[in-house]
PDB file of C-alpha atoms in Angstrom:
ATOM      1  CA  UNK A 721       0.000   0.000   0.000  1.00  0.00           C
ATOM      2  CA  UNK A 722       1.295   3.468  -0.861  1.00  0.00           C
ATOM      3  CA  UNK A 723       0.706   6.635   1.101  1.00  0.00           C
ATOM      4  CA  UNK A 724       1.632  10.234   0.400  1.00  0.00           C
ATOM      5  CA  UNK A 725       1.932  13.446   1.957  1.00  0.00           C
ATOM      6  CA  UNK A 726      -1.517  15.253   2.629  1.00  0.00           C
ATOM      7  CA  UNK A 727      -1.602  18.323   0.561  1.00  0.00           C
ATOM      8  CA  UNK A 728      -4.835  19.899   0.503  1.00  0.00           C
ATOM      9  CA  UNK A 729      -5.494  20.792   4.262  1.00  0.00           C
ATOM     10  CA  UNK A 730      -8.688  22.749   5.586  1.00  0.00           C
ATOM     11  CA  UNK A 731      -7.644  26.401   6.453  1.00  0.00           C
ATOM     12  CA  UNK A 732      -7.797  27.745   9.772  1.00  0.00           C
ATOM     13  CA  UNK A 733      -7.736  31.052   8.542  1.00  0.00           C
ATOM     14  CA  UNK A 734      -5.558  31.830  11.924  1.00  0.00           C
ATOM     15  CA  UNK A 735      -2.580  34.957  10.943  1.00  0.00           C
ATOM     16  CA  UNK A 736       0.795  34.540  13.470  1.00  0.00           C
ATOM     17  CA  UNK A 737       2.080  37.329  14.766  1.00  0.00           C
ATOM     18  CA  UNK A 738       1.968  39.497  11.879  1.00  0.00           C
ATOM     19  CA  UNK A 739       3.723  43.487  12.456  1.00  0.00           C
ATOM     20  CA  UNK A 740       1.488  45.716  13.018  1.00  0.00           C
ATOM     21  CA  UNK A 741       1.528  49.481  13.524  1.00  0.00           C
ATOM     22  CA  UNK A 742       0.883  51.767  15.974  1.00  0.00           C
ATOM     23  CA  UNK A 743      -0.652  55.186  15.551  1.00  0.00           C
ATOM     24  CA  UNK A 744       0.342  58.383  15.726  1.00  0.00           C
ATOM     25  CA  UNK A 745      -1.990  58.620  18.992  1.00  0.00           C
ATOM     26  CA  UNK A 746       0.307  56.259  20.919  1.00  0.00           C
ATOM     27  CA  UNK A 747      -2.299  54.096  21.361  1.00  0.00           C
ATOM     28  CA  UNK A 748      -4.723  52.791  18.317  1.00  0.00           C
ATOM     29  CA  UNK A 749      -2.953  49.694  16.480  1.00  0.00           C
ATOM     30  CA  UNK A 750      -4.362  48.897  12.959  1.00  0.00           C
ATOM     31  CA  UNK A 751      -4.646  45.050  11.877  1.00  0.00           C
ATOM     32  CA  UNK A 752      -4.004  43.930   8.265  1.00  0.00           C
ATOM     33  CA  UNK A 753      -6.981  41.423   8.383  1.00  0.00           C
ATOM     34  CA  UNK A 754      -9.905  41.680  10.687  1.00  0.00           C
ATOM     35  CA  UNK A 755     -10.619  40.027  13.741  1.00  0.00           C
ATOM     36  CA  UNK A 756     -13.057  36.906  13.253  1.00  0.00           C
ATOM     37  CA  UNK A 757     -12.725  36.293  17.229  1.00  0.00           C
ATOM     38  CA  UNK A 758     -11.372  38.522  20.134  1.00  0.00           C
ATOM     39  CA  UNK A 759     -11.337  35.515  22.689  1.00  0.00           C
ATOM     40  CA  UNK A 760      -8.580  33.936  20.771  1.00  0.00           C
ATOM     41  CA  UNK A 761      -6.853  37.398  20.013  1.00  0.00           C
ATOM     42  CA  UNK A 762      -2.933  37.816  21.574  1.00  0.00           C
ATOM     43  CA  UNK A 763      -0.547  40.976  21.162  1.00  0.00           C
ATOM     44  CA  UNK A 764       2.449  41.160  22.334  1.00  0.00           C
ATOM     45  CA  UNK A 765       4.985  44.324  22.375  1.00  0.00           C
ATOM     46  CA  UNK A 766       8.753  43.422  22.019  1.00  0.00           C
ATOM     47  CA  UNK A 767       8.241  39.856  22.289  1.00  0.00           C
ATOM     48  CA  UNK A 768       5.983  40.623  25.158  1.00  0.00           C
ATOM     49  CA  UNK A 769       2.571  39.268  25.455  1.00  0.00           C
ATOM     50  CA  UNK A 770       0.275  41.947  27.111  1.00  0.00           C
ATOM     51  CA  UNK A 771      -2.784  40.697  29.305  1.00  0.00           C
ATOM     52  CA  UNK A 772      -6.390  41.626  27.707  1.00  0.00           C
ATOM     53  CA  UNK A 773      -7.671  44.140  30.617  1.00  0.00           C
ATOM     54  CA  UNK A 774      -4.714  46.285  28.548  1.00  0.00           C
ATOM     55  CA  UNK A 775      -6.302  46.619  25.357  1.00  0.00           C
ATOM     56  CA  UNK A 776      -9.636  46.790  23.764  1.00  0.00           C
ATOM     57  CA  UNK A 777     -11.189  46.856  20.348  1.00  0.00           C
ATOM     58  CA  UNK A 778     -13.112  49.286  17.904  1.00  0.00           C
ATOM     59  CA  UNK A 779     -13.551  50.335  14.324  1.00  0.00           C
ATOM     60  CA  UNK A 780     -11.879  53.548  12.532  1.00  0.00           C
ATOM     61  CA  UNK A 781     -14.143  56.542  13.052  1.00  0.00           C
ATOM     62  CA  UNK A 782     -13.708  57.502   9.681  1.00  0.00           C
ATOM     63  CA  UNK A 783     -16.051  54.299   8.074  1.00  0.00           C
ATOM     64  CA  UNK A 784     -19.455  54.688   7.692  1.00  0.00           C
ATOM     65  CA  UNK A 785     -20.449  51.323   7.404  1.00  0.00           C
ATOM     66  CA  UNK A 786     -20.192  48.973   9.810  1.00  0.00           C
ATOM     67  CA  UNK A 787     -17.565  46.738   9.283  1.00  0.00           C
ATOM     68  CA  UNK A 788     -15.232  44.101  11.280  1.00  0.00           C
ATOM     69  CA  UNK A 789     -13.013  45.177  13.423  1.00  0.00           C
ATOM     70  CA  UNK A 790      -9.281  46.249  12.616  1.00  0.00           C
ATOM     71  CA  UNK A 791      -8.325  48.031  15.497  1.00  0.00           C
ATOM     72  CA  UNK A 792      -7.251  47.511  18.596  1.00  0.00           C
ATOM     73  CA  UNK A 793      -7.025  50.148  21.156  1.00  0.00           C
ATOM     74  CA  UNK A 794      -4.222  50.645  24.318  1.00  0.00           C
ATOM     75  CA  UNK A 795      -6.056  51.733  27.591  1.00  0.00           C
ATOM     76  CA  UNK A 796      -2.606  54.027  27.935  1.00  0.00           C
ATOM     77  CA  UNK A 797      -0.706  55.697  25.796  1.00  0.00           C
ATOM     78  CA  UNK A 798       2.780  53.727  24.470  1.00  0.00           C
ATOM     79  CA  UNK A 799       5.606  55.335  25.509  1.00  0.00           C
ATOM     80  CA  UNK A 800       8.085  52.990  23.502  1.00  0.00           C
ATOM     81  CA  UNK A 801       9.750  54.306  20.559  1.00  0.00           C
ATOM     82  CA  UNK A 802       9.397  52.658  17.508  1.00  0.00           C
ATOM     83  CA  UNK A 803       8.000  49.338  19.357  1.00  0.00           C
ATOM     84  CA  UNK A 804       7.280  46.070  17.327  1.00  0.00           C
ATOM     85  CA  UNK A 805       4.165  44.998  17.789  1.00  0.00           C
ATOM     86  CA  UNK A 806       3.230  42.260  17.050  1.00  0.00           C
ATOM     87  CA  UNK A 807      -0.497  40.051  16.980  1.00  0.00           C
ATOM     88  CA  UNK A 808      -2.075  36.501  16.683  1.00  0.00           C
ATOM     89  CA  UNK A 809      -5.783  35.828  15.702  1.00  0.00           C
ATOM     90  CA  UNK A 810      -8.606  34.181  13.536  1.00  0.00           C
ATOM     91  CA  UNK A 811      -9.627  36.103  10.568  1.00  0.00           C
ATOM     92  CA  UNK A 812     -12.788  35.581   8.324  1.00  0.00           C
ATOM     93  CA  UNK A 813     -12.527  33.534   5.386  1.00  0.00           C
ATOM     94  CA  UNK A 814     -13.224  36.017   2.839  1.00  0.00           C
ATOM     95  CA  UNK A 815      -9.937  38.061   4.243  1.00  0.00           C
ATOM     96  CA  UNK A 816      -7.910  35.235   4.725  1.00  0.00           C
ATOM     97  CA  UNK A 817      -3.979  35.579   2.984  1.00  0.00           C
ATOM     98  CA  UNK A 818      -3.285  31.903   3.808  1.00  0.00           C
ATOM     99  CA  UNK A 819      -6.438  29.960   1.582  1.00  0.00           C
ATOM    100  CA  UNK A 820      -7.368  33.383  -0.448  1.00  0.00           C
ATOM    101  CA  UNK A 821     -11.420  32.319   0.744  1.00  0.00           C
ATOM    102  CA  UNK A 822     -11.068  28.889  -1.018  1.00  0.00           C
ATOM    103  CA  UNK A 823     -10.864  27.038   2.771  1.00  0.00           C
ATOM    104  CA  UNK A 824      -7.863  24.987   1.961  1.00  0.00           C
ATOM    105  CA  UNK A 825      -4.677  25.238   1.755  1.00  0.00           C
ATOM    106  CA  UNK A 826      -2.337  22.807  -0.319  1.00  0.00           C
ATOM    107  CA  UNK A 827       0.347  23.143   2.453  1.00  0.00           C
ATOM    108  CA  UNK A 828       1.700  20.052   5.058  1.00  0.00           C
ATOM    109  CA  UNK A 829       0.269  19.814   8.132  1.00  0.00           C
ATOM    110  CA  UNK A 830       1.170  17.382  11.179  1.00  0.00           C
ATOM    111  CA  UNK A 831      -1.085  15.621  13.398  1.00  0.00           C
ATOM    112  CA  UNK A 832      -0.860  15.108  17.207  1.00  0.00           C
ATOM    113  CA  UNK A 833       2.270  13.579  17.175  1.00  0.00           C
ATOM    114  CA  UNK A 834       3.956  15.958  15.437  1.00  0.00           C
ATOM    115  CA  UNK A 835       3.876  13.412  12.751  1.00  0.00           C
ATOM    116  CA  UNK A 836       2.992  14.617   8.845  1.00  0.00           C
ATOM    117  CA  UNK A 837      -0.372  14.068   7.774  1.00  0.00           C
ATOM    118  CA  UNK A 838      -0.661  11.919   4.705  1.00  0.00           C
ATOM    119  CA  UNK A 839      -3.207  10.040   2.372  1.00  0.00           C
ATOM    120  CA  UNK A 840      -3.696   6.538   0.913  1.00  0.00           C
ATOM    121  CA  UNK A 841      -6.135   4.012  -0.926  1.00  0.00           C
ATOM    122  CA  UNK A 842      -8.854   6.218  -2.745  1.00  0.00           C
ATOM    123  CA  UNK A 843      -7.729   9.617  -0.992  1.00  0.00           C
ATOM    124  CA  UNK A 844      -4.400   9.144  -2.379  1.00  0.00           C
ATOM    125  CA  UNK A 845      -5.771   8.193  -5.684  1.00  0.00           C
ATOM    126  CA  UNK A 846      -7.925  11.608  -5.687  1.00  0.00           C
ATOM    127  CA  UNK A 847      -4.823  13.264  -4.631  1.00  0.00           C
ATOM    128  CA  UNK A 848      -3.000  11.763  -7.554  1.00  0.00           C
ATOM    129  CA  UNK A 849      -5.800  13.193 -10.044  1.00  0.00           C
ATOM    130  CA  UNK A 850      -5.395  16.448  -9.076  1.00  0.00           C
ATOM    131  CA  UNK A 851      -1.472  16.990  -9.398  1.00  0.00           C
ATOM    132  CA  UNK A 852      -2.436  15.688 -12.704  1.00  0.00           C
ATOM    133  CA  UNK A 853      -4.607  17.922 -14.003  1.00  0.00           C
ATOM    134  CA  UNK A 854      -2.875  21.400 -12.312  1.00  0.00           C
ATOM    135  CA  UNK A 855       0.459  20.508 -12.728  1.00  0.00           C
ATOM    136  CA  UNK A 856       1.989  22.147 -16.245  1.00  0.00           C
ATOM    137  CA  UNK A 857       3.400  19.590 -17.986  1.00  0.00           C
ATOM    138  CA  UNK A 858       7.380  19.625 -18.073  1.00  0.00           C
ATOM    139  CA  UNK A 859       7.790  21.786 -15.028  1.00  0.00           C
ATOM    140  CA  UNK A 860       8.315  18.716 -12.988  1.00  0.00           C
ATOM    141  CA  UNK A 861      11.868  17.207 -13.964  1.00  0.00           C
ATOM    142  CA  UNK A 862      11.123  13.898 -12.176  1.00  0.00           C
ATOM    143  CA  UNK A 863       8.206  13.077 -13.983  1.00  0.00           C
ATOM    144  CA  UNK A 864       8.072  15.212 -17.120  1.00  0.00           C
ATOM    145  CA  UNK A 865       5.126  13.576 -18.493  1.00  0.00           C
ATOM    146  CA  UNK A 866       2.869  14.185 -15.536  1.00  0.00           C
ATOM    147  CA  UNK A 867       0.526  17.541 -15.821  1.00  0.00           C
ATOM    148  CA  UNK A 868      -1.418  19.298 -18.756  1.00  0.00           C
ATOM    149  CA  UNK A 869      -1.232  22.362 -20.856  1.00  0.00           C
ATOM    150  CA  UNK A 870      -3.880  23.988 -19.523  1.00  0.00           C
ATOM    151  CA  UNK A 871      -1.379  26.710 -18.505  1.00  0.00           C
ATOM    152  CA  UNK A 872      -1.051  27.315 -22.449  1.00  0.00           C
ATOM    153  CA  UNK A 873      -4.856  28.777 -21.863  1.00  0.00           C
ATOM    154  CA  UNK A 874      -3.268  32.065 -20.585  1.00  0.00           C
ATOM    155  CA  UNK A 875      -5.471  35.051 -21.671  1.00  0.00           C
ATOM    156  CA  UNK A 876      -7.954  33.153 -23.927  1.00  0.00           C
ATOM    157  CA  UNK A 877     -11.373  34.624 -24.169  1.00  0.00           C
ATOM    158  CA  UNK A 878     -14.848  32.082 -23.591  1.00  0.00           C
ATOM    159  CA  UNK A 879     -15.710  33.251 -27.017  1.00  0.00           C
ATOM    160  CA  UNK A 880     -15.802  29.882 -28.103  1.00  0.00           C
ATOM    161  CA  UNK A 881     -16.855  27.889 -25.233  1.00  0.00           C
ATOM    162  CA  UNK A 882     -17.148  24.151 -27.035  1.00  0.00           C
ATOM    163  CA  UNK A 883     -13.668  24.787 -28.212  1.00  0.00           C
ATOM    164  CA  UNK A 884     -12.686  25.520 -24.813  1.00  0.00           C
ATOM    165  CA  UNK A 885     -14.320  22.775 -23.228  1.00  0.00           C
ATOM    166  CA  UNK A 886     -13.214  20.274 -25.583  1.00  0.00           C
ATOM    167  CA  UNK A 887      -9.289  21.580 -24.907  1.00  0.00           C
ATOM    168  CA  UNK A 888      -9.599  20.875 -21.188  1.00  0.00           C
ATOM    169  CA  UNK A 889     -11.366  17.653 -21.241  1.00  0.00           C
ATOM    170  CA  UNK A 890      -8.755  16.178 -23.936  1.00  0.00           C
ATOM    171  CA  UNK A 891      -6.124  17.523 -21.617  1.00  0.00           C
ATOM    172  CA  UNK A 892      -7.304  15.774 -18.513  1.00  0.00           C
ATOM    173  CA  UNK A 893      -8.589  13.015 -20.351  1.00  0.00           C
ATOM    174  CA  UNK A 894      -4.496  12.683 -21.883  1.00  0.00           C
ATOM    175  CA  UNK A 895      -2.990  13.345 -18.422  1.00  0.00           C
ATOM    176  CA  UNK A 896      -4.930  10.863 -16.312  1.00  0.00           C
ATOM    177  CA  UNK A 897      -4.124   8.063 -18.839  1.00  0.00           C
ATOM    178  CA  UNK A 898      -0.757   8.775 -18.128  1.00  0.00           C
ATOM    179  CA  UNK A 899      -1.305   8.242 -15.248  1.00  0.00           C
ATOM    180  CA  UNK A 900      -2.603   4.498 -15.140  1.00  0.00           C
ATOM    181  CA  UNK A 901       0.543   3.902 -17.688  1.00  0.00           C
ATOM    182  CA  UNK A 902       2.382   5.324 -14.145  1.00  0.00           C
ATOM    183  CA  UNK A 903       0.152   2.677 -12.149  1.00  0.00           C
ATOM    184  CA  UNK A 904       1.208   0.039 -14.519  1.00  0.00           C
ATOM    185  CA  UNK A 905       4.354   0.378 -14.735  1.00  0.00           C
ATOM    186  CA  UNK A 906       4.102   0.264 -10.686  1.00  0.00           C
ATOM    187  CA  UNK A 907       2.327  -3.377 -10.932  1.00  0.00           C
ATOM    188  CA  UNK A 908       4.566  -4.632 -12.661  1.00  0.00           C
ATOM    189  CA  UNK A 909       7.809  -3.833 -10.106  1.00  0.00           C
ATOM    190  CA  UNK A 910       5.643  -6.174  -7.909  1.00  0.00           C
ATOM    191  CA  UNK A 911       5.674  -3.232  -5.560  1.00  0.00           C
ATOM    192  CA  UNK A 912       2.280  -3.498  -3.066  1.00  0.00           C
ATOM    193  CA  UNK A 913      -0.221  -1.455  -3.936  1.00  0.00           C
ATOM    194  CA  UNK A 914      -4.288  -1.008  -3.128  1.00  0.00           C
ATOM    195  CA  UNK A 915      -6.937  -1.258  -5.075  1.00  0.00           C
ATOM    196  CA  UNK A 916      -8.197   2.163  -3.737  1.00  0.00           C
ATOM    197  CA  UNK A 917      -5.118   4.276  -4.910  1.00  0.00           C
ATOM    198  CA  UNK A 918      -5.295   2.392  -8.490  1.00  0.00           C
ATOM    199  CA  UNK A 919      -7.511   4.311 -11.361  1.00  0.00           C
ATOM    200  CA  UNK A 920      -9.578   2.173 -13.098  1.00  0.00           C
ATOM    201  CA  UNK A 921     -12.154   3.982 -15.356  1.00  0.00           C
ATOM    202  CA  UNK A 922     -11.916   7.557 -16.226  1.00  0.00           C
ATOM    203  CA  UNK A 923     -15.551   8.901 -16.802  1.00  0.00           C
ATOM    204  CA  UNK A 924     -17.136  12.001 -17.564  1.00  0.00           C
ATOM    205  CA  UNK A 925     -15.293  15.091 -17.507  1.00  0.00           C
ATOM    206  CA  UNK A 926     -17.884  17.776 -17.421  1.00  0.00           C
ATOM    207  CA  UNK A 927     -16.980  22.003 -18.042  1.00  0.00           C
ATOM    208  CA  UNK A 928     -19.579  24.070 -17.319  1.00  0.00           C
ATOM    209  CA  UNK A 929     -19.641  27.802 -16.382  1.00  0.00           C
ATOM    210  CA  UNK A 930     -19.769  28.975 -12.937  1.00  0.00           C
ATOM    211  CA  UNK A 931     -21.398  31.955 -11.681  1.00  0.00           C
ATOM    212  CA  UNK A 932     -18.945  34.077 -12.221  1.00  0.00           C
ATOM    213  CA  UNK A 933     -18.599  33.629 -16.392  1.00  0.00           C
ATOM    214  CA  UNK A 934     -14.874  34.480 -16.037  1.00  0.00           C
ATOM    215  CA  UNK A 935     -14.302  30.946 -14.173  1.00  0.00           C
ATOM    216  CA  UNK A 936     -15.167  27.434 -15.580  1.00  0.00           C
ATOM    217  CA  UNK A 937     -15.974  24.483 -12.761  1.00  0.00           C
ATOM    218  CA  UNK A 938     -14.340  21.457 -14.010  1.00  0.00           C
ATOM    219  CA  UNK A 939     -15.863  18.223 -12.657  1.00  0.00           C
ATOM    220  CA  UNK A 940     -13.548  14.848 -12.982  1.00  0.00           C
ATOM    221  CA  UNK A 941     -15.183  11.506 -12.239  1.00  0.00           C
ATOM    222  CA  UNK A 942     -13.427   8.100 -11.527  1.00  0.00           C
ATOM    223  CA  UNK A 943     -13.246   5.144 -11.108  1.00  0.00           C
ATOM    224  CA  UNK A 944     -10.566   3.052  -8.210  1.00  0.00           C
ATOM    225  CA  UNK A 945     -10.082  -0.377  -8.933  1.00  0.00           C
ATOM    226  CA  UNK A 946     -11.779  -1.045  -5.478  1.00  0.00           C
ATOM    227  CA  UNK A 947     -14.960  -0.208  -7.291  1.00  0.00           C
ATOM    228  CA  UNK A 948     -15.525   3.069  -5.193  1.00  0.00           C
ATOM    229  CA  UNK A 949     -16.743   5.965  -8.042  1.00  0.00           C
ATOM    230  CA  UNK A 950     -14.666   9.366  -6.780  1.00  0.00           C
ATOM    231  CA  UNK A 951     -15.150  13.131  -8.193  1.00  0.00           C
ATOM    232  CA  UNK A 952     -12.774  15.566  -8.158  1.00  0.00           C
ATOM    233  CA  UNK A 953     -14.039  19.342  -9.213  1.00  0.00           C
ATOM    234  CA  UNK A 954     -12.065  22.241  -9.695  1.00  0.00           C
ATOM    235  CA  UNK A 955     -12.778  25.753 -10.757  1.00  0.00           C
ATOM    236  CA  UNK A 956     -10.246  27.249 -13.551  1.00  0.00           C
ATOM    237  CA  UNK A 957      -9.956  31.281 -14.345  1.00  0.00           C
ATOM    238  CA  UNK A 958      -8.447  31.706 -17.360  1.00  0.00           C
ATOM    239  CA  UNK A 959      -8.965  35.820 -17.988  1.00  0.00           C
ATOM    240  CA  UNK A 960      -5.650  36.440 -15.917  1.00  0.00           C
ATOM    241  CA  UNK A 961      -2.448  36.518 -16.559  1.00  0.00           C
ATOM    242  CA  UNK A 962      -1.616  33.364 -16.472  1.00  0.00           C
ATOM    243  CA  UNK A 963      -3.953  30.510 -15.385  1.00  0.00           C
ATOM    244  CA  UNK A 964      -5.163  30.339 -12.154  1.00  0.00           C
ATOM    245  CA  UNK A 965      -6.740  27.031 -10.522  1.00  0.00           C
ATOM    246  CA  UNK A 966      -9.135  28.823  -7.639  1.00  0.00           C
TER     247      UNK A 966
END
């Protein structure tokens, strides 16, 4: 049986103690991302974490909507100069710099035991699909033959959207036969393998147009060996400059 790293983690949308600034006031500090909640909120000064009956929290007095809260206010005045401040907290999704609102994050993680998280039988297998289909092909100089040329998409224009359609799912449909040559080829060096992590049938690849008409929702479904059918969808903006997998 193989097993891989775990790449696609859910987010926890929490920022480390990212520099902030404080205001000319001496005492109003202004947050690059807004606080989702202040019971997990820390700030520290020089490396030193303050206790919460020091600080409180508000909006700018300039907004005149109501909005979440990027400020965080001293009960007294700072008499540092030029202190680094410093804070830790849980932002919303929709501001979050780690998973960009998407909820995951293709980073590693570790579990309990300080141990990497990692995948195998049909997760690994659905893992597998997707470094197929958003890897450009030839950027990897291990396996030059894995990935697809959807990156050759840049700047196109959905004025044609059969065409476009019909260039993605040949491109998938190309790459993940590749990829049971790969699985093959791994048979047949008698190396142990599951049925889970081994693609069978490739099915329907379906493009269709998401809400926003800029970005195309690509929808893979599959077949493991074990007999378990899998899906794998992912959304595909092709109006910037260069391709962007979202």
């Amino acid at each position: 049986m193989s097993i891989d790293i775990k790449l696609q983690n859910a987010c926890d949308h929490r920022i480390n103690w990212i520099r902030s600034e404080l205001e000319t006031d001496r005492k109003t500090i202004f947050l690059s991302y807004p606080i989702a909640s202040t019971a997990s909120f820390k700030l520290r000064i020089n490396n030193v974490v303050l206790p919460k009956s020091s600080y409180g929290f508000s909006n700018s007095e300039e907004s005149t909507v109501v909005e979440p809260t990027r400020y965080v206010s001293l009960k007294k005045k700072s008499k540092l100069n030029d202190p680094i401040i410093e804070a830790q907290y849980t932002t919303f999704l929709d501001y979050c710099p780690k998973c960009v609102g998407l909820r995951y994050i293709d980073d590693l993680t570790y579990d309990k035991s300080g141990d990497l998280n990692t995948v195998r039988n049909e997760y690994l297998l659905v893992q597998n699909v997707e470094k197929r289909v958003i890897t450009e092909l030839g950027s990897n100089v291990f396996h030059e033959n894995m990935g697809t040329n959807l990156h050759s998409l840049v700047n196109q224009k959905i004025l044609d959207f059969d065409l476009i359609r019909n260039q993605i799912t040949d491109q998938i449909i190309t790459s993940l036969n590749r990829l049971k040559e790969s699985q093959r080829t791994l048979l047949a060096s008698r190396r142990e393998v599951s049925d889970g992590e081994l693609l069978d049938k490739i099915g329907e690849v379906i493009v269709e147009r998401a809400e926003d008409p800029t970005i195309l929702r690509v929808t893979v479904t599959f077949t493991a060996r074990s007999g378990r059918t899998l899906e794998y969808t992912q959304f595909l903006e092709l109006s910037r400059q260069r391709v962007a997998f979202v």
